[in-house]
Structure formats: C-alpha cells, structure tokens
Amino acid sequence: MVRLNKFLADCGVGSRRECDGLIESGAVKVNGKVAKLGQLVDESDKITVRDKRVGDKQKLYYVLLHKPKGCVTTVKDDLGRKTVMDLVDIKARLYPVGRLDYDTEGLLILTNDGDLSNRLTHPRNEINKTYVCRISGILKENERQQLERGVLVDGVKTAPARVKILEQDAHHTRLEVTIHEGRNHQVKKMLESVGYEVEFLKRVAVGDLRLGGLKRGDYRFLNEAEIDYLKRL
Ligand code: URA
C-alpha cells in the first residue's frame, strides 16, 4: 500500500503537493468514491482524476541537456520560438527543471518526475547552481566581496554567493558564480548591480552534477547514481 499522493505523483499526475491539492479539491476518486488526503491505495484500486483513469505507473525520465543560446526554456512558446523540447527526441512529456534565459546556455535537467523537479527548484532546499560568465570590464576585489555578501536585486538583497575570478584581461573578466536562489535573471542582475554587463552566461553545474563535455544541443540520460544524488540533494 502507498499513499495516494505518492501513487499519483509516480503516475506523472504532478508533484505530491499538487496531488494533495487535487485530492482536497475532490477531483480524485478511489473505486468511485471521492478520495481523502492521506488515503492508502494499491495497484488493485481503480483511481481516477477528474473521472479519467490513472494507473500504469509512468516511466520516469531524467535527462541532462546542454541548452544552447537561442531557445526558450518552456515546453511551448507563444511566439513560435525554438524551445528546449525541440532538441530532445523523447516521446514522454518532459518538463524543464527551472529556467535558463534565451541567451544563456548550459546544464538543464528535463524530467517528468514532478517531485524531484519541485525539490530541485524549491528555494528552501538551497541547491547550488554554478555559472561561468564573462563580463565587460575588470571586476574589483571589493565588488567580488560585495557580490558574495549580497547585493540588491529588485529591491531585495541576494543570499550569500560564491564568486571566483577565473581570468582577467584588459577588458573582460571571466567569473564562476555559485548561487542557491533562482530569481529571474539573477546572475545578470547581480553583476548589473555592481556596474557590469554580462556578455556570456553558462550554467556548468547543479549541486555537484556537472555539464562535463556534453556538446551544445546534445543531451544524455542521467545514470542511477546521478538520479539518486539529485534525489538526496
Ligand atoms: N541568471 C541569469 O541571469 N540568467 C540565467 O539564465 C540563469 C541565471
């Protein structure tokens, strides 16, 4: 026997929390009766969501994509732009975990595991995301420290970050920035707040999961150890 919200989440209906919402709304029935929160079920029960049967546990996919620039991180784009889904030849309905800007490249996880997706994106879990970026200008040490301590972005101070200078020449600085928040355009806005424009941005890691040598536009399936790692983050 398993809890109904887990059963529904494993069938790809949504995250456990979303499934609890569905149960509370009365949309879920077990053997024809409106289900209750916390109810236990097994494979022999007839379970419906809005009177549509759910049952066969959906196969869960975990994909690591090297998102290139020039595509949006959504399943469908109203403006008809290329989406990250256009790069992946998998029949299942997968969703991107979090978001990278149109002109940002790098590591993007795609999955139909709603629970994992929620866990990875929930701010409470403070999961590190590491970016390499190139800015115009020479970042000074006091500015680097300011970025690490927190700067104002949209009127709210950012959480402590790690900022490492990788390389500098006369006109540019290459940095590695690790943040655990996921605010809109956060890295660009952090650098803007100390006076620099980001010219190039690439996510190279989520936690310790790294993009590695995957080519732009290519993807691969995560292995069991990587999936376990992400579930424990
Ligand atoms: N920060 C940004 O500014 N853009 C991204 O795509 C990701 C993080």
Short mmCIF file of N, CA and C in Angstrom, two decimals, residues 1 4 22 27-29 72 98 107 110 114 121 143 165 175-176 182 185 188 196 198 207-208 216 219-220 231:
data_model
loop_
_atom_site.label_atom_id
_atom_site.label_comp_id
_atom_site.label_asym_id
_atom_site.label_seq_id
_atom_site.Cartn_x
_atom_site.Cartn_y
_atom_site.Cartn_z
N MET A 1 0.85 -1.21 0.00
CA MET A 1 0.00 0.00 0.00
C MET A 1 0.88 1.25 0.00
N LEU A 4 -1.85 7.83 -1.46
CA LEU A 4 -2.45 8.20 -2.74
C LEU A 4 -1.64 9.30 -3.45
N LEU A 22 -5.17 18.31 -5.60
CA LEU A 22 -6.22 17.66 -6.41
C LEU A 22 -7.14 16.83 -5.52
N ALA A 27 -11.22 16.10 -6.83
CA ALA A 27 -11.10 15.63 -8.22
C ALA A 27 -10.66 14.16 -8.32
N VAL A 28 -10.21 13.62 -7.20
CA VAL A 28 -9.66 12.25 -7.25
C VAL A 28 -10.65 11.29 -6.60
N LYS A 29 -10.89 10.16 -7.28
CA LYS A 29 -11.76 9.13 -6.69
C LYS A 29 -11.01 7.81 -6.62
N VAL A 72 14.07 28.88 -25.92
CA VAL A 72 13.42 29.22 -24.66
C VAL A 72 13.24 27.96 -23.81
N GLY A 98 13.47 24.29 -13.63
CA GLY A 98 13.97 25.66 -13.55
C GLY A 98 14.11 26.24 -14.95
N LEU A 107 23.75 23.66 -18.48
CA LEU A 107 23.11 22.47 -17.92
C LEU A 107 21.62 22.70 -17.59
N LEU A 110 15.80 17.88 -17.66
CA LEU A 110 14.43 17.68 -18.13
C LEU A 110 13.93 16.39 -17.49
N GLY A 114 7.77 14.97 -11.15
CA GLY A 114 7.33 16.25 -10.57
C GLY A 114 7.88 16.48 -9.18
N THR A 121 13.86 22.85 -7.30
CA THR A 121 13.62 24.28 -7.54
C THR A 121 13.12 25.02 -6.29
N GLU A 143 34.25 44.56 -5.12
CA GLU A 143 32.98 44.25 -5.79
C GLU A 143 32.70 42.74 -5.72
N ILE A 165 37.10 34.73 -9.37
CA ILE A 165 37.60 35.29 -10.63
C ILE A 165 38.47 34.23 -11.31
N LEU A 175 34.27 34.83 -14.71
CA LEU A 175 33.97 34.52 -13.31
C LEU A 175 33.24 33.20 -13.19
N GLU A 176 33.36 32.61 -12.00
CA GLU A 176 32.48 31.49 -11.66
C GLU A 176 31.61 31.97 -10.51
N GLY A 182 17.01 31.20 -7.12
CA GLY A 182 16.75 31.07 -8.56
C GLY A 182 15.89 32.21 -9.04
N HIS A 185 16.74 36.15 -13.93
CA HIS A 185 17.94 36.83 -14.44
C HIS A 185 18.91 37.16 -13.31
N LYS A 188 22.77 37.95 -14.01
CA LYS A 188 22.91 39.19 -14.79
C LYS A 188 22.61 40.41 -13.91
N TYR A 196 28.31 46.01 -14.06
CA TYR A 196 28.86 45.26 -15.21
C TYR A 196 27.76 44.59 -16.02
N VAL A 198 26.74 41.40 -18.33
CA VAL A 198 27.12 40.01 -18.62
C VAL A 198 27.06 39.80 -20.13
N GLY A 207 24.31 21.56 -8.03
CA GLY A 207 24.97 20.77 -6.97
C GLY A 207 26.33 20.33 -7.52
N ASP A 208 26.62 19.04 -7.37
CA ASP A 208 27.89 18.51 -7.91
C ASP A 208 27.70 17.87 -9.29
N ARG A 216 27.04 21.44 -27.05
CA ARG A 216 25.85 22.29 -27.11
C ARG A 216 24.76 21.61 -27.92
N TYR A 219 22.15 15.90 -25.54
CA TYR A 219 21.61 15.51 -24.24
C TYR A 219 21.98 14.06 -23.96
N ARG A 220 21.88 13.71 -22.67
CA ARG A 220 22.10 12.31 -22.29
C ARG A 220 21.18 11.99 -21.12
N LYS A 231 18.16 13.19 -5.96
CA LYS A 231 17.03 12.98 -5.02
C LYS A 231 17.44 13.23 -3.58
#
